[in-house]
Structures are given as C-alpha cells and as structure tokens.
C-alpha cells in the first residue's frame, strides 16, 4: 500500500478537527512525513446515541485511510453492555446483547458514509466481544493489577459522585481497563477519540 507523504495533506490532518495529539503533534507528524504506515483505531460503543462527535472522529479516521494508513473501526459489543461511566453522574443503564447488535448495524451504516470497507486499503471492522467473552477471571485479575483504585477515583465524575454520596459500582472501574486492553489486542499505534476519553485512551498507552 502506497503511503501519501504530501506535506499539505498531513498538515491538513493535524491542524483541523484535532484538539491535541499525545504525546506530541511533532512526533506523529514526523512518522507521517517519513511514510511509516501506522495503525489507528476508533472505538465506539453501540448505545444508540449517534452524534456530531462520532461523525467528526470518523472523518479523521477516514483522512488517515486516504493517506494509506491501516485503520480499524472497533464496535464495543462487550463494553456497550457494561457502559462507559465517563461524565456520568449515575451508572449507565446496561444494554442487552440484542440492543447492542441492532445499534451496531446503525453505526456501520453511518461509518460507510466516511470510511471505505473495500478496495485497496479497506477499513477493518472489529468487535471487542470477540475477545472479552473468552477471557478467564484470572486474566481479568491480571489486567486489573496494572491500575490502582486511587487512579480511578481521581476521575472527575467519580469524585463528584462521592461528594454527592452517589454510588460507584465496581464494574465501572473496569471500563477504562477494557478500553485500554482493546489497544493491546488491536496492536495499534494510535487511537482517535473525544477529549472526554483521554483517561481511557491513556490507559491503553500504559498497557
């Protein structure tokens, strides 16, 4: 697959619709200009709530695809059932597997407006239920050993709930671990996400 190293196209990608690049914009720019083929993914939970943010993130993933890089759209068929606690003042109502399956179809329809799923450089579609449904409890314990309760409690929404004497359910602590482990399974160089997902995405970098 030929990689496009056009400076203007890369500048366009890095300067529009991106708030920040971690660890540095310059580091990513250098890789893109060198023509190193990177692997990037966007993960979305199938909760039925499609919004402008989804479209923006898919458009950025599509720009990388157009430059010739390997892109993956991950549908969180397992994490959708648990529910992302980010910015939630109460635990999210958990989805049923049937609901998740139907929502995933709608997400792929939207994604097809931005991403190409065939041709020379097709977008790969993955589902995290494929690996989480097979994990043993021993593997879950090993995964959780990489983080502390204090790290989780530093998150704004958990701090707020504690101050308001609202419950924090144990399964909510597992969400960032799972999103982080997605990066490990997919073996990606880069993750695209909203700024509300920074904690979860950095969990992936740590793992």
Coordinates of N, CA and C in Angstrom, one line a residue:
X1 N 0.8 -1.2 0.0 CA 0.0 0.0 0.0 C 0.9 1.2 0.0
X2 N 0.7 2.1 -1.0 CA 1.5 3.4 -1.1 C 1.0 4.4 0.0
X3 N 1.9 4.9 0.7 CA 1.6 5.9 1.7 C 1.8 7.3 1.2
X4 N 0.8 8.2 1.4 CA 0.9 9.5 0.9 C 1.6 10.4 2.0
X5 N 2.8 10.9 1.6 CA 3.5 11.8 2.5 C 3.5 13.2 2.1
X6 N 2.5 13.6 1.4 CA 2.3 15.0 1.0 C 2.2 15.9 2.2
X7 N 3.1 16.9 2.3 CA 3.1 17.7 3.5 C 1.8 18.5 3.7
X8 N 1.2 19.0 2.7 CA 0.0 19.7 2.8 C -1.2 18.9 3.4
X9 N -1.3 17.6 2.9 CA -2.3 16.7 3.3 C -2.1 16.3 4.8
X10 N -0.9 16.2 5.2 CA -0.6 15.8 6.6 C -0.8 17.0 7.5
X11 N -0.5 18.2 7.0 CA -0.8 19.4 7.8 C -2.3 19.6 8.0
X12 N -3.0 19.3 6.9 CA -4.5 19.4 7.0 C -5.0 18.4 8.0
X13 N -4.5 17.2 8.0 CA -5.0 16.2 9.0 C -4.7 16.7 10.4
X14 N -3.5 17.2 10.7 CA -3.1 17.5 12.0 C -3.6 18.9 12.6
X15 N -4.1 19.7 11.7 CA -4.5 21.1 12.1 C -6.0 21.3 12.1
X16 N -6.8 20.4 11.6 CA -8.2 20.6 11.5 C -9.0 19.5 12.3
X17 N -9.8 19.9 13.2 CA -10.6 18.9 14.0 C -9.9 18.1 15.0
X18 N -8.7 18.6 15.4 CA -7.9 17.9 16.4 C -7.6 18.9 17.5
X19 N -7.9 18.5 18.7 CA -7.6 19.4 19.9 C -6.1 19.3 20.3
X20 N -5.7 18.0 20.4 CA -4.3 17.7 20.8 C -3.9 16.3 20.4
X21 N -2.6 16.2 20.3 CA -2.0 14.8 20.0 C -1.1 14.5 21.1
X22 N -1.3 13.3 21.7 CA -0.4 12.8 22.8 C 0.5 11.7 22.3
X23 N 1.8 11.7 22.6 CA 2.5 12.6 23.4 C 2.7 14.0 22.8
X24 N 3.0 14.0 21.4 CA 3.3 15.3 20.8 C 2.8 15.2 19.3
X25 N 2.4 16.4 18.9 CA 2.0 16.5 17.4 C 3.2 16.3 16.5
X26 N 4.3 16.9 17.0 CA 5.5 16.8 16.1 C 6.0 15.3 16.0
X27 N 5.8 14.5 17.0 CA 6.2 13.1 16.9 C 5.4 12.4 15.9
X28 N 4.1 12.6 15.9 CA 3.2 12.0 14.9 C 3.5 12.5 13.5
X29 N 3.7 13.8 13.4 CA 4.0 14.4 12.1 C 5.2 13.8 11.5
X30 N 6.2 13.6 12.3 CA 7.5 13.0 11.8 C 7.2 11.7 11.2
X31 N 6.4 10.8 11.9 CA 6.1 9.5 11.4 C 5.4 9.5 10.1
X32 N 4.4 10.4 10.0 CA 3.6 10.5 8.8 C 4.5 11.0 7.6
X33 N 5.3 12.0 7.8 CA 6.2 12.5 6.8 C 7.2 11.5 6.3
X34 N 7.6 10.6 7.2 CA 8.6 9.6 6.8 C 8.0 8.5 6.0
X35 N 6.6 8.4 6.0 CA 5.9 7.4 5.3 C 5.8 6.1 6.0
X36 N 6.0 6.1 7.3 CA 5.8 4.9 8.2 C 4.3 4.6 8.2
X37 N 3.9 3.4 7.8 CA 2.5 3.1 7.9 C 2.1 2.8 9.3
X38 N 1.2 3.6 9.8 CA 0.7 3.4 11.1 C -0.7 2.7 11.2
X39 N -1.0 2.2 12.3 CA -2.3 1.5 12.5 C -3.0 2.3 13.5
X40 N -4.2 2.8 13.2 CA -5.0 3.6 14.1 C -6.4 3.1 14.2
X41 N -7.1 3.3 15.4 CA -8.4 2.8 15.5 C -9.3 3.8 16.2
X42 N -10.6 3.7 15.9 CA -11.6 4.5 16.6 C -12.6 3.5 17.2
X43 N -12.8 3.5 18.5 CA -13.7 2.6 19.2 C -15.0 3.4 19.5
X44 N -16.2 2.7 19.3 CA -17.5 3.3 19.6 C -18.3 2.2 20.2
X45 N -18.9 2.6 21.3 CA -19.9 1.7 22.0 C -21.3 1.8 21.3
X46 N -21.9 0.7 21.0 CA -23.2 0.7 20.3 C -24.3 1.0 21.3
X47 N -24.5 2.2 21.6 CA -25.5 2.6 22.6 C -26.7 3.3 22.0
X48 N -26.7 3.5 20.7 CA -27.8 4.1 20.0 C -27.8 5.6 20.0
X49 N -26.8 6.2 20.6 CA -26.7 7.6 20.7 C -25.6 8.1 19.7
X50 N -26.0 8.3 18.4 CA -25.1 8.9 17.4 C -25.2 10.4 17.5
X51 N -24.0 11.0 17.4 CA -24.0 12.5 17.4 C -22.8 13.0 16.5
X52 N -22.7 14.4 16.5 CA -21.8 15.0 15.6 C -20.3 14.6 15.9
X53 N -20.1 14.3 17.2 CA -18.7 13.9 17.6 C -18.3 12.6 16.9
X54 N -19.3 11.7 16.7 CA -19.0 10.4 16.0 C -18.6 10.7 14.6
X55 N -19.3 11.6 13.9 CA -19.0 12.0 12.5 C -17.6 12.6 12.4
X56 N -17.3 13.5 13.3 CA -16.0 14.2 13.3 C -14.9 13.1 13.4
X57 N -15.0 12.2 14.4 CA -13.9 11.3 14.6 C -13.8 10.3 13.4
X58 N -14.9 9.9 12.9 CA -14.9 9.0 11.7 C -14.2 9.8 10.5
X59 N -14.5 11.0 10.4 CA -13.9 11.8 9.3 C -12.3 11.9 9.4
X60 N -11.9 12.0 10.7 CA -10.4 12.0 10.9 C -9.8 10.6 10.6
X61 N -10.5 9.6 11.0 CA -10.0 8.2 10.7 C -10.0 8.0 9.2
X62 N -11.0 8.6 8.5 CA -11.0 8.5 7.0 C -9.9 9.2 6.4
X63 N -9.4 10.3 7.0 CA -8.3 11.1 6.4 C -7.0 10.2 6.5
X64 N -6.9 9.5 7.6 CA -5.7 8.6 7.7 C -5.8 7.5 6.7
X65 N -7.0 7.0 6.5 CA -7.2 5.9 5.5 C -6.8 6.4 4.1
X66 N -7.2 7.6 3.8 CA -6.9 8.2 2.5 C -5.4 8.4 2.3
X67 N -4.7 8.6 3.4 CA -3.2 8.7 3.3 C -2.5 7.4 3.2
X68 N -3.3 6.3 3.3 CA -2.8 5.0 3.0 C -2.5 4.2 4.3
X69 N -2.9 4.7 5.5 CA -2.6 4.0 6.7 C -3.7 3.0 7.1
X70 N -3.3 2.1 7.9 CA -4.3 1.0 8.3 C -5.2 1.5 9.4
X71 N -6.5 1.5 9.1 CA -7.5 2.0 10.1 C -8.5 0.9 10.5
X72 N -8.9 1.0 11.7 CA -9.8 0.0 12.3 C -10.9 0.7 13.0
X73 N -12.1 0.2 12.7 CA -13.3 0.7 13.4 C -13.7 -0.4 14.4
X74 N -13.6 -0.1 15.7 CA -14.0 -1.1 16.7 C -15.3 -0.8 17.3
X75 N -16.2 -1.8 17.2 CA -17.5 -1.6 17.8 C -17.5 -2.4 19.1
X76 N -17.8 -1.6 20.2 CA -17.7 -2.2 21.5 C -18.9 -3.0 21.9
X77 N -19.0 -4.2 21.3 CA -20.1 -5.0 21.6 C -20.2 -5.6 23.0
X78 N -19.0 -5.6 23.6 CA -18.9 -6.0 25.0 C -19.0 -4.8 26.0
X79 N -18.2 -3.8 25.7 CA -18.2 -2.6 26.5 C -19.5 -1.9 26.5
X80 N -20.2 -2.0 25.4 CA -21.6 -1.4 25.3 C -22.5 -1.9 26.4
X81 N -22.3 -3.2 26.7 CA -23.2 -3.8 27.7 C -22.9 -3.3 29.1
X82 N -21.6 -3.1 29.4 CA -21.2 -2.5 30.7 C -21.5 -1.0 30.8
X83 N -21.2 -0.3 29.8 CA -21.5 1.2 29.8 C -20.3 2.0 30.3
X84 N -20.0 3.0 29.5 CA -18.9 4.0 29.8 C -19.3 4.9 30.9
X85 N -18.6 5.0 32.1 CA -19.0 5.9 33.1 C -18.6 7.4 32.9
X86 N -17.8 7.6 31.8 CA -17.3 9.0 31.6 C -18.4 10.0 31.6
X87 N -18.2 11.0 32.4 CA -19.1 12.2 32.5 C -20.5 11.8 33.0
X88 N -20.6 10.6 33.6 CA -21.9 10.2 34.1 C -22.0 10.4 35.6
X89 N -23.1 11.1 36.0 CA -23.3 11.3 37.4 C -24.1 10.1 38.0
X90 N -24.4 9.2 37.2 CA -25.0 7.9 37.7 C -24.6 6.8 36.8
X91 N -24.7 5.6 37.2 CA -24.3 4.5 36.4 C -25.2 4.4 35.2
X92 N -24.6 4.1 34.0 CA -25.4 4.0 32.8 C -26.3 2.7 32.9
X93 N -27.5 2.8 32.3 CA -28.3 1.6 32.2 C -27.7 0.6 31.2
X94 N -27.4 -0.6 31.6 CA -26.7 -1.5 30.8 C -27.6 -2.0 29.6
X95 N -27.0 -2.2 28.4 CA -27.7 -2.6 27.2 C -27.8 -4.1 27.2
X96 N -28.8 -4.6 26.5 CA -28.9 -6.0 26.3 C -28.1 -6.4 25.0
X97 N -27.7 -7.6 24.9 CA -27.0 -8.0 23.7 C -27.8 -7.8 22.4
X98 N -29.1 -7.9 22.5 CA -29.9 -7.7 21.3 C -29.9 -6.2 20.9
X99 N -30.0 -5.3 21.9 CA -29.9 -3.9 21.6 C -28.6 -3.5 21.0
X100 N -27.5 -4.0 21.6 CA -26.2 -3.7 21.0 C -26.1 -4.1 19.6
X101 N -26.6 -5.3 19.3 CA -26.5 -5.8 17.9 C -27.2 -4.9 16.9
X102 N -28.4 -4.4 17.3 CA -29.1 -3.5 16.4 C -28.5 -2.2 16.3
X103 N -28.0 -1.6 17.4 CA -27.3 -0.3 17.3 C -26.0 -0.4 16.5
X104 N -25.3 -1.6 16.6 CA -24.1 -1.7 15.8 C -24.3 -1.6 14.3
X105 N -25.5 -2.2 13.9 CA -25.8 -2.1 12.4 C -26.0 -0.6 12.0
X106 N -26.6 0.2 12.9 CA -26.8 1.6 12.6 C -25.4 2.4 12.5
X107 N -24.5 2.0 13.4 CA -23.2 2.6 13.4 C -22.4 2.3 12.2
X108 N -22.5 1.1 11.7 CA -21.8 0.7 10.4 C -22.4 1.5 9.2
X109 N -23.7 1.7 9.3 CA -24.3 2.5 8.2 C -23.8 3.9 8.2
X110 N -23.6 4.5 9.3 CA -23.1 5.9 9.4 C -21.6 5.8 9.0
X111 N -20.9 4.8 9.5 CA -19.5 4.8 9.1 C -19.2 4.7 7.7
X112 N -20.1 4.0 6.9 CA -19.9 3.8 5.5 C -20.0 5.1 4.7
X113 N -20.5 6.2 5.3 CA -20.5 7.5 4.7 C -19.1 8.1 4.7
X114 N -18.3 7.6 5.6 CA -17.0 8.2 5.8 C -15.8 7.3 5.4
X115 N -16.0 6.0 5.7 CA -14.9 5.1 5.6 C -15.2 4.1 4.5
X116 N -14.1 3.7 3.8 CA -14.2 2.7 2.7 C -14.0 1.3 3.3
X117 N -14.9 0.3 3.1 CA -14.7 -1.0 3.6 C -14.3 -2.0 2.6
X118 N -13.9 -1.5 1.4 CA -13.4 -2.4 0.4 C -12.3 -1.6 -0.4
X119 N -11.9 -2.2 -1.5 CA -10.8 -1.5 -2.3 C -9.4 -1.9 -1.8
X120 N -8.4 -1.1 -2.2 CA -7.0 -1.4 -1.9 C -6.7 -1.3 -0.4
X121 N -7.3 -0.4 0.3 CA -7.0 -0.2 1.7 C -8.3 -0.1 2.5
X122 N -8.9 -1.2 2.7 CA -10.2 -1.2 3.4 C -10.1 -1.0 4.9
X123 N -11.1 -0.4 5.5 CA -11.2 -0.2 6.9 C -11.5 -1.6 7.5
X124 N -10.8 -2.0 8.5 CA -11.1 -3.2 9.2 C -12.1 -3.0 10.3
X125 N -13.1 -3.9 10.4 CA -14.1 -3.8 11.5 C -13.8 -4.9 12.5
X126 N -13.8 -4.5 13.8 CA -13.6 -5.5 14.8 C -14.6 -5.3 15.9
X127 N -14.9 -6.3 16.7 CA -15.9 -6.3 17.8 C -15.2 -6.8 19.1
X128 N -15.2 -6.0 20.1 CA -14.4 -6.4 21.3 C -15.1 -7.5 22.1
X129 N -16.3 -7.9 21.8 CA -16.9 -9.0 22.3 C -16.2 -10.3 21.9
X130 N -15.5 -10.2 20.8 CA -14.8 -11.4 20.3 C -13.7 -11.9 21.3
X131 N -13.1 -10.9 22.0 CA -12.0 -11.4 23.0 C -12.5 -11.3 24.4
X132 N -13.4 -10.3 24.8 CA -13.8 -10.3 26.2 C -14.7 -11.4 26.6
X133 N -15.4 -11.9 25.7 CA -16.3 -13.1 26.0 C -15.5 -14.3 26.3
X134 N -14.2 -14.3 25.9 CA -13.4 -15.5 26.1 C -12.4 -15.4 27.2
X135 N -12.3 -14.2 27.8 CA -11.4 -14.0 28.9 C -11.7 -14.8 30.2
X136 N -10.7 -15.3 30.8 CA -10.9 -16.0 32.1 C -10.9 -15.0 33.2
X137 N -11.4 -15.4 34.4 CA -11.4 -14.5 35.5 C -9.9 -14.2 35.9
X138 N -9.1 -15.2 35.8 CA -7.6 -15.0 36.1 C -7.1 -13.9 35.2
X139 N -7.4 -13.8 33.9 CA -6.9 -12.8 33.0 C -7.5 -11.4 33.4
X140 N -8.7 -11.4 33.9 CA -9.3 -10.1 34.3 C -8.6 -9.6 35.5
X141 N -8.3 -10.4 36.5 CA -7.5 -10.0 37.6 C -6.1 -9.5 37.2
X142 N -5.5 -10.2 36.3 CA -4.1 -9.8 35.9 C -4.2 -8.4 35.2
X143 N -5.3 -8.2 34.4 CA -5.4 -6.9 33.8 C -5.7 -5.8 34.8
X144 N -6.5 -6.0 35.8 CA -6.8 -5.0 36.8 C -5.6 -4.7 37.7
X145 N -4.6 -5.6 37.8 CA -3.5 -5.3 38.6 C -2.6 -4.2 38.1
X146 N -2.8 -3.7 36.9 CA -1.9 -2.7 36.4 C -2.4 -1.3 36.8
X147 N -3.5 -1.2 37.5 CA -4.0 0.1 37.9 C -4.4 0.1 39.4
X148 N -4.5 1.3 40.0 CA -4.9 1.4 41.4 C -6.3 2.0 41.5
X149 N -6.9 1.8 42.7 CA -8.2 2.4 43.0 C -8.1 3.9 43.0
X150 N -6.9 4.4 43.5 CA -6.7 5.8 43.6 C -6.7 6.4 42.2
X151 N -6.1 5.8 41.2 CA -6.1 6.3 39.9 C -7.6 6.5 39.4
X152 N -8.4 5.5 39.6 CA -9.8 5.5 39.2 C -10.5 6.6 39.9
X153 N -10.3 6.8 41.2 CA -11.1 7.8 42.0 C -10.7 9.2 41.6
X154 N -9.5 9.4 40.9 CA -9.1 10.7 40.5 C -10.0 11.3 39.4
X155 N -10.8 10.4 38.8 CA -11.6 10.9 37.6 C -12.7 11.8 38.2
X156 N -13.0 12.8 37.4 CA -13.9 13.9 37.9 C -15.3 13.3 38.3
X157 N -15.8 12.5 37.4 CA -17.2 12.0 37.7 C -17.3 11.2 38.9
X158 N -16.2 10.4 39.2 CA -16.2 9.6 40.4 C -16.1 10.5 41.7
X159 N -15.2 11.5 41.6 CA -15.1 12.4 42.7 C -16.4 13.1 43.0
X160 N -17.1 13.5 41.9 CA -18.4 14.2 42.1 C -19.4 13.3 42.7
X161 N -19.5 12.1 42.3 CA -20.4 11.1 42.9 C -20.2 10.9 44.3
X162 N -18.9 10.8 44.7 CA -18.5 10.6 46.1 C -19.0 11.8 47.0
X163 N -18.8 13.0 46.4 CA -19.2 14.2 47.2 C -20.7 14.3 47.3
X164 N -21.4 13.7 46.3 CA -22.9 13.8 46.3 C -23.5 12.5 47.0
X165 N -22.6 11.7 47.5 CA -23.0 10.4 48.1 C -23.8 9.5 47.2
X166 N -23.3 9.5 45.9 CA -24.0 8.6 44.9 C -23.1 7.4 44.7
X167 N -23.7 6.3 44.4 CA -22.9 5.0 44.4 C -22.0 5.0 43.1
X168 N -20.9 4.3 43.3 CA -19.9 4.0 42.3 C -19.8 2.5 42.2
X169 N -20.3 1.9 41.1 CA -20.3 0.4 41.0 C -18.9 -0.1 40.6
X170 N -18.6 -1.2 41.1 CA -17.3 -1.8 40.8 C -17.0 -2.0 39.3
X171 N -18.1 -2.5 38.6 CA -17.9 -2.8 37.2 C -17.5 -1.5 36.4
X172 N -17.8 -0.3 36.9 CA -17.5 0.9 36.2 C -16.0 1.2 36.2
X173 N -15.3 0.6 37.2 CA -13.8 0.8 37.2 C -13.2 -0.1 36.1
X174 N -13.9 -1.1 35.6 CA -13.3 -1.9 34.6 C -13.4 -1.3 33.2
X175 N -14.2 -0.3 33.0 CA -14.4 0.2 31.7 C -13.1 0.7 31.1
X176 N -12.4 1.7 31.8 CA -11.1 2.1 31.2 C -10.1 1.0 31.0
X177 N -10.1 0.0 31.9 CA -9.2 -1.1 31.7 C -9.5 -1.8 30.4
X178 N -10.8 -2.0 30.1 CA -11.2 -2.7 28.9 C -10.9 -1.9 27.6
X179 N -11.1 -0.6 27.7 CA -10.8 0.2 26.5 C -9.3 0.2 26.3
X180 N -8.6 0.2 27.4 CA -7.1 0.2 27.2 C -6.6 -1.1 26.6
X181 N -7.3 -2.2 27.1 CA -6.9 -3.5 26.6 C -7.2 -3.7 25.1
X182 N -8.3 -3.0 24.6 CA -8.6 -3.0 23.2 C -7.4 -2.6 22.4
X183 N -6.7 -1.6 22.8 CA -5.5 -1.1 22.1 C -4.4 -2.2 22.0
X184 N -4.3 -3.0 23.1 CA -3.3 -4.1 23.2 C -3.7 -5.2 22.2
X185 N -4.9 -5.6 22.2 CA -5.4 -6.6 21.3 C -5.3 -6.2 19.8
X186 N -5.6 -5.0 19.5 CA -5.6 -4.5 18.2 C -4.1 -4.1 17.7
X187 N -3.2 -4.0 18.7 CA -1.8 -3.7 18.4 C -1.7 -2.4 17.6
X188 N -2.3 -1.3 18.0 CA -2.3 -0.1 17.2 C -1.3 0.9 17.7
X189 N -0.9 1.8 16.8 CA 0.0 2.9 17.1 C -0.8 4.1 17.7
X190 N -2.0 4.2 17.3 CA -2.7 5.5 17.5 C -4.2 5.2 17.8
X191 N -4.8 5.9 18.7 CA -6.2 5.9 18.9 C -6.8 7.2 18.7
X192 N -8.0 7.3 18.1 CA -8.7 8.5 17.9 C -9.9 8.5 18.8
X193 N -10.1 9.6 19.5 CA -11.3 9.7 20.4 C -11.6 11.1 20.9
X194 N -12.7 11.3 21.5 CA -13.1 12.6 22.1 C -12.2 12.9 23.3
X195 N -12.1 14.2 23.6 CA -11.3 14.6 24.8 C -11.8 14.1 26.1
X196 N -13.1 13.7 26.1 CA -13.6 13.1 27.3 C -13.1 11.6 27.5
X197 N -12.5 11.1 26.5 CA -11.9 9.7 26.6 C -10.4 9.7 26.9
X198 N -9.9 10.8 27.2 CA -8.4 10.9 27.4 C -7.9 9.9 28.4
X199 N -8.6 9.8 29.6 CA -8.2 8.9 30.6 C -8.2 7.4 30.1
X200 N -9.3 7.1 29.4 CA -9.4 5.7 28.9 C -8.3 5.4 27.8
X201 N -8.1 6.4 27.0 CA -7.1 6.2 25.9 C -5.7 6.1 26.5
X202 N -5.4 6.9 27.5 CA -4.1 6.8 28.2 C -3.9 5.4 28.9
X203 N -5.0 4.8 29.3 CA -4.9 3.5 29.9 C -4.4 2.5 28.9
X204 N -4.8 2.7 27.7 CA -4.3 1.9 26.6 C -2.9 2.1 26.3
X205 N -2.4 3.3 26.4 CA -1.0 3.6 26.1 C -0.2 2.9 27.3
X206 N -0.7 3.0 28.5 CA 0.1 2.4 29.6 C 0.2 0.9 29.5
X207 N -0.9 0.3 29.1 CA -0.9 -1.2 28.9 C 0.0 -1.6 27.7

